[in-house]
Coordinates of C-alpha atoms and ligand atoms in Angstrom, one line a residue:
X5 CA 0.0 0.0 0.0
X6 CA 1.3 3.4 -0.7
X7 CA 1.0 7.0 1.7
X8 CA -2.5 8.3 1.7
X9 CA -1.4 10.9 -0.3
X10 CA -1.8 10.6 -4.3
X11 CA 1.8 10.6 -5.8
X12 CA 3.2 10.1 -9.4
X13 CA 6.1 9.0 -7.8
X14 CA 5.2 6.3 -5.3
X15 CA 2.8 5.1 -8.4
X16 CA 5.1 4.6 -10.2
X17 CA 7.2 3.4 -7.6
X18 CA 4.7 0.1 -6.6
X19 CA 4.4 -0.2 -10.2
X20 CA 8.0 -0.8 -10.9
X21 CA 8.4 -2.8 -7.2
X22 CA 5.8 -5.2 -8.2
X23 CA 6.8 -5.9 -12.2
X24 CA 10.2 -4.3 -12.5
X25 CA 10.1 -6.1 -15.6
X26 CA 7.2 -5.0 -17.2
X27 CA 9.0 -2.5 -19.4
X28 CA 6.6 -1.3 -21.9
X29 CA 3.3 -1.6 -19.0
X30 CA 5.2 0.8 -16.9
X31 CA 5.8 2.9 -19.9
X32 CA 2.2 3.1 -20.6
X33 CA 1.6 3.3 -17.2
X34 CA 3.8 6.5 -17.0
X35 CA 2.8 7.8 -20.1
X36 CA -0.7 8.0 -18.9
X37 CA -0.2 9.4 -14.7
X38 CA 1.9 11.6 -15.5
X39 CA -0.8 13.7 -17.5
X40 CA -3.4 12.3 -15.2
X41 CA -2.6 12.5 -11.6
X42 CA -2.1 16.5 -11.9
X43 CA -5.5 17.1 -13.3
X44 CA -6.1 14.4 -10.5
X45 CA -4.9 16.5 -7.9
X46 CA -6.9 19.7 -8.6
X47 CA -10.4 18.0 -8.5
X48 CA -11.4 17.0 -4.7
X49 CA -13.6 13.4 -6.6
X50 CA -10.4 12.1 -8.1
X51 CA -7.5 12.8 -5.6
X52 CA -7.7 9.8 -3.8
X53 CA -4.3 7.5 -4.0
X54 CA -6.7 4.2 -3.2
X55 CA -8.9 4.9 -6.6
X56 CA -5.7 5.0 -8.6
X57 CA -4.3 1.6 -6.8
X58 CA -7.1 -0.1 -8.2
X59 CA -7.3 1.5 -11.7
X60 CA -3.6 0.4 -12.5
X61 CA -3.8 -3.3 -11.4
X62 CA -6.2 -5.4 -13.8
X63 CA -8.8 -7.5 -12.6
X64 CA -8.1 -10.3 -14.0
X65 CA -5.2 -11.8 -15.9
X66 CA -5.9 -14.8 -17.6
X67 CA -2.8 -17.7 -19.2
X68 CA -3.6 -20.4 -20.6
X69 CA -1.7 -23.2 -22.4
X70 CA -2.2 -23.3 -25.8
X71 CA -1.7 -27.0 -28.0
X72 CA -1.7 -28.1 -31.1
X73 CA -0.3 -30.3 -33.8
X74 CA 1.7 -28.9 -37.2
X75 CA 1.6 -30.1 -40.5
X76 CA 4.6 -32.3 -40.0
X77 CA 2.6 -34.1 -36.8
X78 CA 4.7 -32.6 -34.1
X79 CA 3.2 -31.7 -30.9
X80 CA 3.9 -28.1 -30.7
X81 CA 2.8 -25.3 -27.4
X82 CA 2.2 -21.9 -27.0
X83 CA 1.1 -19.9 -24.3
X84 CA -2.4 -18.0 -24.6
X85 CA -2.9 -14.8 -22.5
X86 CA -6.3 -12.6 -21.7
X87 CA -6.0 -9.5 -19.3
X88 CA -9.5 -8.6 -18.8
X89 CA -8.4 -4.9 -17.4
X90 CA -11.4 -3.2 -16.3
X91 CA -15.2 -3.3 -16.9
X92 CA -16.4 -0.2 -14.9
X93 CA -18.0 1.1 -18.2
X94 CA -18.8 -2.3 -19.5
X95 CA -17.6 -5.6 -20.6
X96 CA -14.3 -6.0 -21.3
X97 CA -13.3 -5.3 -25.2
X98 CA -9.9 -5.9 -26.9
X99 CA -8.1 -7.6 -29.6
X100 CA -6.2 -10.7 -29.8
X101 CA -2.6 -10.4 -30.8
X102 CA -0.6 -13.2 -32.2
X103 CA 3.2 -12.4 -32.7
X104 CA 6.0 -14.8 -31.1
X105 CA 6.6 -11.4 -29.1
X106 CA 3.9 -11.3 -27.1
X107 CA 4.1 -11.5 -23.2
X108 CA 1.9 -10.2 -20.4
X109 CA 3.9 -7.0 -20.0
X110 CA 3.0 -6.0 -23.5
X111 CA -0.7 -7.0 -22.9
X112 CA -0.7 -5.1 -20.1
X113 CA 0.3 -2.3 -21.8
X114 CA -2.0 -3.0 -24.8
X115 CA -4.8 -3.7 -22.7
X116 CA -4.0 -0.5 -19.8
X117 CA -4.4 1.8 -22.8
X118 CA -7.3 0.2 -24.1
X119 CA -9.3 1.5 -21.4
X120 CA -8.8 4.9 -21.8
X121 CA -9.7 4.3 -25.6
X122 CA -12.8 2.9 -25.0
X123 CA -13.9 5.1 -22.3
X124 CA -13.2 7.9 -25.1
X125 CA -15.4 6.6 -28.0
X126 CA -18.5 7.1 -25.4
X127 CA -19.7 3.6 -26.0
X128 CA -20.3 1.1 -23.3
X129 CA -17.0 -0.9 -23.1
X130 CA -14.5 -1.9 -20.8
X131 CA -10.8 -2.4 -21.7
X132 CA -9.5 -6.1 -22.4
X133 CA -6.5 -7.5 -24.2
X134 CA -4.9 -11.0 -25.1
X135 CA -3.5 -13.3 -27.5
X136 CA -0.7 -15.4 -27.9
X137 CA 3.2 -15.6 -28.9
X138 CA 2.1 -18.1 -31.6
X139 CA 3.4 -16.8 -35.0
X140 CA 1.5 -17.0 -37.9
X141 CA 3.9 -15.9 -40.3
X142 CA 4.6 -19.3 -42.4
X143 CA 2.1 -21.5 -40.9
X144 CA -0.3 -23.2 -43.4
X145 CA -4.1 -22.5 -43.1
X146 CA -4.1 -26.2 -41.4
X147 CA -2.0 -25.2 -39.3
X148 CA -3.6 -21.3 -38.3
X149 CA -6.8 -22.9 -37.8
X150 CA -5.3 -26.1 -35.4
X151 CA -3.9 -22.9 -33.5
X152 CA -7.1 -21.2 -33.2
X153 CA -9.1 -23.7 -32.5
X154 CA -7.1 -24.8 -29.6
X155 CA -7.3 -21.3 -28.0
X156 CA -10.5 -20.6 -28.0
X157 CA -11.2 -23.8 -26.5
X158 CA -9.5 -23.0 -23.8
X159 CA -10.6 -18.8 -23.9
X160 CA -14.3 -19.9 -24.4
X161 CA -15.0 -20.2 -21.0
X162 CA -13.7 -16.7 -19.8
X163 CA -15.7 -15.1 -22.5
X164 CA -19.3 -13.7 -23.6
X165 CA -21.3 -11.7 -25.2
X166 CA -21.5 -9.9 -21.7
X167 CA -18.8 -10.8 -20.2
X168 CA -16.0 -10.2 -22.7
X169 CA -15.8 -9.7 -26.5
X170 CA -12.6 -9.9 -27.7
X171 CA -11.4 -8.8 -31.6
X172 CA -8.4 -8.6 -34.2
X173 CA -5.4 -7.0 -33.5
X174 CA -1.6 -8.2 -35.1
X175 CA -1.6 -11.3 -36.9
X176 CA -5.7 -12.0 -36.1
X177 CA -7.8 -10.8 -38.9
X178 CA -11.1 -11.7 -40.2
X179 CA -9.9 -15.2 -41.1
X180 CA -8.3 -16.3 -37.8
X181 CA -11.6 -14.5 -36.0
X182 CA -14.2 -16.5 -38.3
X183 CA -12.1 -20.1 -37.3
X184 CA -12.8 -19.0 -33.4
X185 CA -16.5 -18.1 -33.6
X186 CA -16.9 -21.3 -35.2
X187 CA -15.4 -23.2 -32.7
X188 CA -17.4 -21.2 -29.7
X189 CA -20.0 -22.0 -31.7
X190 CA -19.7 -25.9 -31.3
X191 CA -18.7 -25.9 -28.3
X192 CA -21.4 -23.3 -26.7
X193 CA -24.0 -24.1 -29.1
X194 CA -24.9 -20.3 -29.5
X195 CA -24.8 -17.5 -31.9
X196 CA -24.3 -14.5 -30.8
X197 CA -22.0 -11.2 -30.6
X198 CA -18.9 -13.3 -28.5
X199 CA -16.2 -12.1 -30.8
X200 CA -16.1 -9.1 -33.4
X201 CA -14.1 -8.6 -36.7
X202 CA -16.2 -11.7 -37.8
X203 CA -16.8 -11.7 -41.7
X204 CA -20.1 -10.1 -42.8
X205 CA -21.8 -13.5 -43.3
X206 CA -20.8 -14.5 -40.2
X207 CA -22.6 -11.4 -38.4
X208 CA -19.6 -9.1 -38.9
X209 CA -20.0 -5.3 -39.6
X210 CA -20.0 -3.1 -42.9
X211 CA -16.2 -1.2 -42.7
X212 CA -15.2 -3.1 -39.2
X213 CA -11.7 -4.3 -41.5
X214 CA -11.6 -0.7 -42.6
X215 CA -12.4 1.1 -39.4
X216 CA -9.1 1.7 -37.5
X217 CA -7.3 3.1 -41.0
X218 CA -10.7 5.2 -41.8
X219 CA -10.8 5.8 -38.5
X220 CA -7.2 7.1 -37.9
X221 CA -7.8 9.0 -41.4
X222 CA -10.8 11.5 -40.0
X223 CA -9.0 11.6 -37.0
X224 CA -6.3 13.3 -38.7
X225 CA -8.9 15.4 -40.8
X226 CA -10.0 17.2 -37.7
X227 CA -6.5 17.7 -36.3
X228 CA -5.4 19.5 -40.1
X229 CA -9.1 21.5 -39.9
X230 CA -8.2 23.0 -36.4
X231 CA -5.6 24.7 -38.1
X232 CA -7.2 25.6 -41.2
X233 CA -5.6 22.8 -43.1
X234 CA -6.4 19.9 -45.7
X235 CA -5.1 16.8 -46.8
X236 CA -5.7 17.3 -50.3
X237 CA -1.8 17.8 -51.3
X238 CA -0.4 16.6 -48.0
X239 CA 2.8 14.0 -47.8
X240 CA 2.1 11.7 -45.9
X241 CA 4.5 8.4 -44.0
X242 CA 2.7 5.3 -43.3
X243 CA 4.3 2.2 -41.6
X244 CA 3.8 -1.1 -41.6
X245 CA 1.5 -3.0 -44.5
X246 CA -1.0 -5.0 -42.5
X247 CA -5.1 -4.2 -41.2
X248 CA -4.5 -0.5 -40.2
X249 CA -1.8 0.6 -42.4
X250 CA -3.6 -0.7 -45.6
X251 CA -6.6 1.5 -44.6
X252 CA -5.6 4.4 -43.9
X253 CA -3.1 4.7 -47.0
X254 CA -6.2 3.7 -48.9
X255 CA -8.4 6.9 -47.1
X256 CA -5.6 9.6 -47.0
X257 CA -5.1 8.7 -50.7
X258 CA -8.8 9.0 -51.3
X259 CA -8.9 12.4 -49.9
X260 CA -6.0 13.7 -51.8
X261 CA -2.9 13.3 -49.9
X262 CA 0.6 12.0 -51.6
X263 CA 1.1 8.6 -49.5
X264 CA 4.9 8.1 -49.7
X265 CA 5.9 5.1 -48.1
X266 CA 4.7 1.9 -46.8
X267 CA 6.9 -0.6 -44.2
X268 CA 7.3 -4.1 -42.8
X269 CA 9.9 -5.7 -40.2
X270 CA 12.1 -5.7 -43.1
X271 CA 12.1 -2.4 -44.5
X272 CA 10.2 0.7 -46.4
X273 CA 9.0 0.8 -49.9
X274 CA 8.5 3.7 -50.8
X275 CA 8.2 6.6 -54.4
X276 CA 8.8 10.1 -53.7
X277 CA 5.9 11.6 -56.1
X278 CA 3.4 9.4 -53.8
X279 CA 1.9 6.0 -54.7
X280 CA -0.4 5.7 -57.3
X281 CA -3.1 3.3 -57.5
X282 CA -1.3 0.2 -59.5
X283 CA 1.1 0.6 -56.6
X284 CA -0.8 0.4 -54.0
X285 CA -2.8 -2.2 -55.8
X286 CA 0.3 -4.3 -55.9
X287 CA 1.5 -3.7 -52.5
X288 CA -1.8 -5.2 -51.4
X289 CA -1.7 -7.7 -53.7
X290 CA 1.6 -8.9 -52.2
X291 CA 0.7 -8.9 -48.7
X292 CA -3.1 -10.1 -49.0
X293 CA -3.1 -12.4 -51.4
X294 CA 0.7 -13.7 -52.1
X295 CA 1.9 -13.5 -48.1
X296 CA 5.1 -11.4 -49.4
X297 CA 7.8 -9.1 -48.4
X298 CA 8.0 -5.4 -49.3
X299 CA 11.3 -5.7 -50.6
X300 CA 10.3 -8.2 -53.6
X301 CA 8.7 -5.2 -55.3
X302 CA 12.3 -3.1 -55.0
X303 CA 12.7 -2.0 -58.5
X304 CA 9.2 -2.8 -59.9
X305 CA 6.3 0.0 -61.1
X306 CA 8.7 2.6 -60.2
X307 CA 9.0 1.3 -56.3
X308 CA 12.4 1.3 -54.4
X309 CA 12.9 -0.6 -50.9
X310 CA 15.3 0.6 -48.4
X311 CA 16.2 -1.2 -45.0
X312 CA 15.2 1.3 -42.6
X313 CA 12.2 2.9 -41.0
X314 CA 10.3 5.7 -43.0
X315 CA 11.2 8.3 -40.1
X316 CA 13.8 10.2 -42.3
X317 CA 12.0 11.0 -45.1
X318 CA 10.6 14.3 -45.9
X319 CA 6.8 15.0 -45.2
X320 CA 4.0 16.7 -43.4
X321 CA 2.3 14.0 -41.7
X322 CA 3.8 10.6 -39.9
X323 CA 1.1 7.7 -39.4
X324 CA 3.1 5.2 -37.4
X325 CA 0.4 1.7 -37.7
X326 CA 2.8 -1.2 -37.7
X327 CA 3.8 -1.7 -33.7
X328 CA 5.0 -0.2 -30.3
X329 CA 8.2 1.8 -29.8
X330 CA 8.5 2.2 -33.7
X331 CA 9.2 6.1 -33.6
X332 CA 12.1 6.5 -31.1
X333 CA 14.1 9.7 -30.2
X334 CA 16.6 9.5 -33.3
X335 CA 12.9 9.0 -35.4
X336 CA 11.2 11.7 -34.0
X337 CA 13.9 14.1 -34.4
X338 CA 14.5 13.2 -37.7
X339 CA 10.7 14.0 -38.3
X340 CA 11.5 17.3 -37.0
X341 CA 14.6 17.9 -38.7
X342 CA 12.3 17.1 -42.1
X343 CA 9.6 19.5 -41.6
X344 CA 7.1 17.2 -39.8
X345 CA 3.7 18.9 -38.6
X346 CA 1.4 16.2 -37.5
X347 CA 1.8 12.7 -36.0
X348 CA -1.1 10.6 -35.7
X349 CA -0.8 7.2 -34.4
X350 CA -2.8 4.0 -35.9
X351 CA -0.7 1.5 -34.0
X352 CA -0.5 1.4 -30.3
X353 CA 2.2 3.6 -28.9
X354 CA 4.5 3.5 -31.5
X355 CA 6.4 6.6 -29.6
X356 CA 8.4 6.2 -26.6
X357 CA 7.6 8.8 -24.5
X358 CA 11.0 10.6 -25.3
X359 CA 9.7 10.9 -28.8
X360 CA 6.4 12.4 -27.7
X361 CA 8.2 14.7 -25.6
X362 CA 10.5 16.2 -28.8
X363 CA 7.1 16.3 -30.7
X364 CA 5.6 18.6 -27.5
X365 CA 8.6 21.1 -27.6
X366 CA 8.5 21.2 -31.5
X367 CA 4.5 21.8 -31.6
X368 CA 3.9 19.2 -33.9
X369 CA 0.5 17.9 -32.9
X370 CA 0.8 14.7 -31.6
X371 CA -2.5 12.3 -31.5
X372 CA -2.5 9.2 -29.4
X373 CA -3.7 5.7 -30.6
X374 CA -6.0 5.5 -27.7
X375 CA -7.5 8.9 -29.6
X376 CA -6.6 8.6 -33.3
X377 CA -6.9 4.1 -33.5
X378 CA -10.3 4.3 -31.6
X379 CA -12.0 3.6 -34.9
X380 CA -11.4 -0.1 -34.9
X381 CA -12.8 -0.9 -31.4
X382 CA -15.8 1.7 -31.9
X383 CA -17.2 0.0 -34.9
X384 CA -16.9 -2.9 -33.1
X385 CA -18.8 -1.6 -30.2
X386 CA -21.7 -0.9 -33.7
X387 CA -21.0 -4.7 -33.9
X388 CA -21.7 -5.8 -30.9
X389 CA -24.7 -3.2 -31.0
X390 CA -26.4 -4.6 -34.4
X391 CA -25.7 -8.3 -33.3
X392 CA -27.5 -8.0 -30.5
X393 CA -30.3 -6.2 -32.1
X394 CA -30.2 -8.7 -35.0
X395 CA -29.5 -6.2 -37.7
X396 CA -27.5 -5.3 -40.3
X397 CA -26.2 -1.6 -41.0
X398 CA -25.1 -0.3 -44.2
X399 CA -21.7 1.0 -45.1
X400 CA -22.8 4.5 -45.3
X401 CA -24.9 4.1 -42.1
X402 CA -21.9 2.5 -40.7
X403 CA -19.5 5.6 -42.0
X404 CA -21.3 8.0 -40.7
X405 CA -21.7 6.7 -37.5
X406 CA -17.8 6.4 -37.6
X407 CA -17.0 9.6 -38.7
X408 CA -18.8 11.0 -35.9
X409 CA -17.5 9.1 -33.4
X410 CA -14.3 10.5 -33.9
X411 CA -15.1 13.8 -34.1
X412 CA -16.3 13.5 -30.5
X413 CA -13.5 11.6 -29.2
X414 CA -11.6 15.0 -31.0
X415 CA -13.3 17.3 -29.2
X416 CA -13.1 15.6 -25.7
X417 CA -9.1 15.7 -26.8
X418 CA -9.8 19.2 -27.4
X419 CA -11.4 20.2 -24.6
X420 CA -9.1 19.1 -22.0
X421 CA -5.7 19.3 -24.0
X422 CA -6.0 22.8 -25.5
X423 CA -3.2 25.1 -23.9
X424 CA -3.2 28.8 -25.6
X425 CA -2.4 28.0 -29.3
X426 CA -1.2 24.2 -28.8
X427 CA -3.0 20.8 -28.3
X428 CA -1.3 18.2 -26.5
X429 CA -3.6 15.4 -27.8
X430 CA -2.4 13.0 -25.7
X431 CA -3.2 15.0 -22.1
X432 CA -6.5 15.3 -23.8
X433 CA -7.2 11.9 -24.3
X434 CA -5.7 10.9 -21.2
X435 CA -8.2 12.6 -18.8
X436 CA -11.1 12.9 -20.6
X437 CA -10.8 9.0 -20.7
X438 CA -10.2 9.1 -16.9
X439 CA -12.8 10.9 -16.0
X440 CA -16.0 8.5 -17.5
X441 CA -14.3 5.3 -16.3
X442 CA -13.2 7.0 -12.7
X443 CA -16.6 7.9 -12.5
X444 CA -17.9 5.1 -13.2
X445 CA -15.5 2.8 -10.6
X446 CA -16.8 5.6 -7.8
X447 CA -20.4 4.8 -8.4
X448 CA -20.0 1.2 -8.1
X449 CA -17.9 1.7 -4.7
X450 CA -14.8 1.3 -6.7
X451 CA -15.2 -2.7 -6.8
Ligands
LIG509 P1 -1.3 -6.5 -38.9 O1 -0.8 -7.8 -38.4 O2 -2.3 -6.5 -39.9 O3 0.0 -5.7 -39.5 C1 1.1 -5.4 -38.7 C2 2.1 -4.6 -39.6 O4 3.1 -4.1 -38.7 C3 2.8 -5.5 -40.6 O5 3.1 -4.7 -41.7 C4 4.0 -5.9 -39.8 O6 5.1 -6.3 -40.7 C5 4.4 -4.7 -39.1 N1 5.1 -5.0 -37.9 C6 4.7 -5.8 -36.9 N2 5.6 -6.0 -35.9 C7 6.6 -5.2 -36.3 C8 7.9 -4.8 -35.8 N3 8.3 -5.4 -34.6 N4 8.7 -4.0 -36.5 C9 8.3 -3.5 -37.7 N5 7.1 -3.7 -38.2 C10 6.3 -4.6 -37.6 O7 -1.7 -5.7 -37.6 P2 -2.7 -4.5 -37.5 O8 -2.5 -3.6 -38.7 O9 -4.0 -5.0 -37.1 O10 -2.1 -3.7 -36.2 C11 -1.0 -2.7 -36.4 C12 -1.0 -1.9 -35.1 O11 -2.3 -1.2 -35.0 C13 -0.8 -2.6 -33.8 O12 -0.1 -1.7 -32.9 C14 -2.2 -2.8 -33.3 O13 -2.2 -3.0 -31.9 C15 -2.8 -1.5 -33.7 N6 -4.3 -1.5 -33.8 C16 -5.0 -2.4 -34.6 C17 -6.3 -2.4 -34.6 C18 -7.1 -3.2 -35.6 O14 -8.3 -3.0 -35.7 N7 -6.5 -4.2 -36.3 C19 -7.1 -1.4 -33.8 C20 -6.3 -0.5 -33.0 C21 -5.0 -0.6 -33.0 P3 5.6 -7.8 -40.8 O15 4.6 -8.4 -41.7 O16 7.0 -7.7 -41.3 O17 5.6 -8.3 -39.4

């Protein structure tokens, strides 16, 4: 237990004490207090030390062994993980992650933040996160559904439509979703809302596989109208090539802007005038269809590959959506050095705090994931919503209800980040997703 007083510091300090090896949950963890615990501190409701104790420690942590059998009949195991965070605003909601570097510090982190992002979109979710450090990346389809199968039949009995609902994230898209809901359907004998991301025969939504790029993409749209500004003309860096990267290269392109790169682990493809459509088309192709690597199309339709991160490239906007810690000091300050004016982040804190601070003391507006990725989990929150009403929306009812969504989570940014002429985004997001889930954990005795 810490003094009765509330204190960044001793925080931070039980946080390190108990899991001094949690490196990237207590880098969420500080990247959060330290914009929350001062607003804490002014307002009487909130500056209470024990409400803060229980809003950092999740209530439940789920692992679970995970086997199965490959293609060549070896018995192979992985570990399976669900944090199920907090559900003061409603049952906990948060992708699955498969990537062979997945441990509970990281879904910690992943699901710590997602809290804050769902108490931001205004729908009734709580904050969830899990997965596995199974990797997908040359398994056979025999082999990905074998692996899902075996997860969810060990997840299934954690999980609900009420209870928790979890969704895609790295390596788990609509395919690896559609093999679990089939299995929870055997094994439960229902049909209903349990997972989202499912395909749209399968009760999936309209523009769920589009939502966090789309999302990210209006986002942005907002940030450039604040300051009189459109994307029509803009230059734009987008990493990685998978779910949210595809998306919102596909949307910022749509509305005009010059998308100059695209990344994977291995590297950035990239043509200076911006990609064109047969590009893009063929970038997608290669990753969708063909399971390739960026650098195969070095030389090809006018595309070079180089073996390094987009961050030193010149542009207006960044949209870091491949993984954590992807825009470090030497990135950010490159960005800088290149003219950089916004940041917007589709992946989940892809900046080390360092970097966010250089981005602060340059005034280039910097938007959060929890803000600017909120897309993906709130058109799953219009999943959950028309699966339970047994309906299906249309893409433009679906858009629109999207679009508007993150507007508001711009303007709660807005309200509570604006300083003079500047917005920090990510103070914004911070409290104004504190306050609805504090709130929330003081009405119901802080259980
Ligand atoms: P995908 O698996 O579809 O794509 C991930 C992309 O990131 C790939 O291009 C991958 O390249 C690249 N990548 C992964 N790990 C690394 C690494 N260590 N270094 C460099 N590149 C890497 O995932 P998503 O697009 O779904 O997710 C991307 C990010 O967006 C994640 O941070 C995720 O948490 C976040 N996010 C996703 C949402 C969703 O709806 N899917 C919602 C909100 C946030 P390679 O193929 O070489 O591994």
């Amino acid at each position: 237990m810490t003094k009765n007083t509330l204190s960044l510091d001793s925080l931070l300090e039980l946080i390190k004490q108990r899991d001094p090896h949690e490196t990237e949950f207590v880098q969420a963890a500080t990247e959060i207090l330290e914009t929350v615990i001062p607003f804490a501190k002014s307002h009487d409701k909130y500056n209470n030390i024990r409400l803060f104790e229980r809003l950092i420690e999740p209530e439940r942590v789920i692992q679970f062994r995970v086997p199965w059998v490959d293609d060549d009949g070896n018995e192979r195991t992985n570990r399976g993980f669900r944090v199920q965070y907090n559900n003061a605003l409603g049952p906990y909601k948060g992708g699955l992650r498969f990537h062979p570097s997945v441990n509970l510090s990281i879904l910690k982190f992943l699901s710590f933040e997602q809290v804050f992002k769902n108490s931001l979109t205004g729908l009734p979710l709580g904050g969830g996160k899990g997965g596995s450090d199974f990797n997908p990346k040359g398994k056979s389809n025999r082999e990905i559904k074998a692996f899902c199968q075996s997860f969810i039949t060990e997840l299934y009995r954690f999980i609900g439509s009420e209870t928790d609902i979890p969704a895609g994230d790295i390596g788990v898209g609509s395919i690896e979703i559609g093999y679990m809901f089939g299995q929870y359907k055997r094994m439960t004998n229902t049909f209903n809302g349990v997972l989202t991301g499912k395909a749209v025969s399968s009760g999936g939504s309209k523009l769920r596989n589009e939502a966090t790029g789309y999302g990210l993409v209006y986002f942005l749209e907002e940030m450039l109208h604040e300051n009189n500004e459109e994307l029509d003309g803009k230059k734009v860096l987008v990493s990685g090539s998978g779910n949210v990267a595809q998306f919102a290269a596909q949307k910022a392109m749509q509305m005009g802007a010059k998308v100059i790169t695209m990344s994977d682990s291995d590297g950035t493809i990239y043509c200076e005038k911006g990609l064109n459509e047969e590009q893009f088309d063929t970038i997608i192709k290669l990753k969708n269809e063909q399971k390739g690597r960026l650098s195969e199309l070095d030389g090809e339709k006018g595309l070079s590959f180089i073996n390094k991160k987009p961050w030193d490239m010149e542009a207006d906007i960044a949209l870091p959506c491949a993984t954590q810690n992807e825009i470090t000091e030497v990135g950010a300050q490159n960005l800088i050095e290149n003219g950089i004016k916004y940041v917007a982040e589709g992946a989940n804190m892809p900046c080390t705090n360092e970097a966010i601070a250089l981005f602060h003391e340059a005034n280039v507006y910097h938007a959060p994931g929890k803000a600017s990725n909120a897309g993906g989990v709130s058109v799953s929150g219009l999943e959950m919503a028309q699966n339970a009403q047994k309906q299906f929306w249309d893409e433009e009812t679906v858009d629109k209800k999207l679009r508007q969504i993150m507007k508001d989570i711009h303007s709660s940014c807005r309200k509570y980040g604006k300083d003079e002429d500047y917005i920090n985004y990510l103070k914004g997001a911070n409290i104004a997703g504190f306050i609805r889930v504090a709130e929330a954990m003081i009405s119901q005795g802080q259980v």
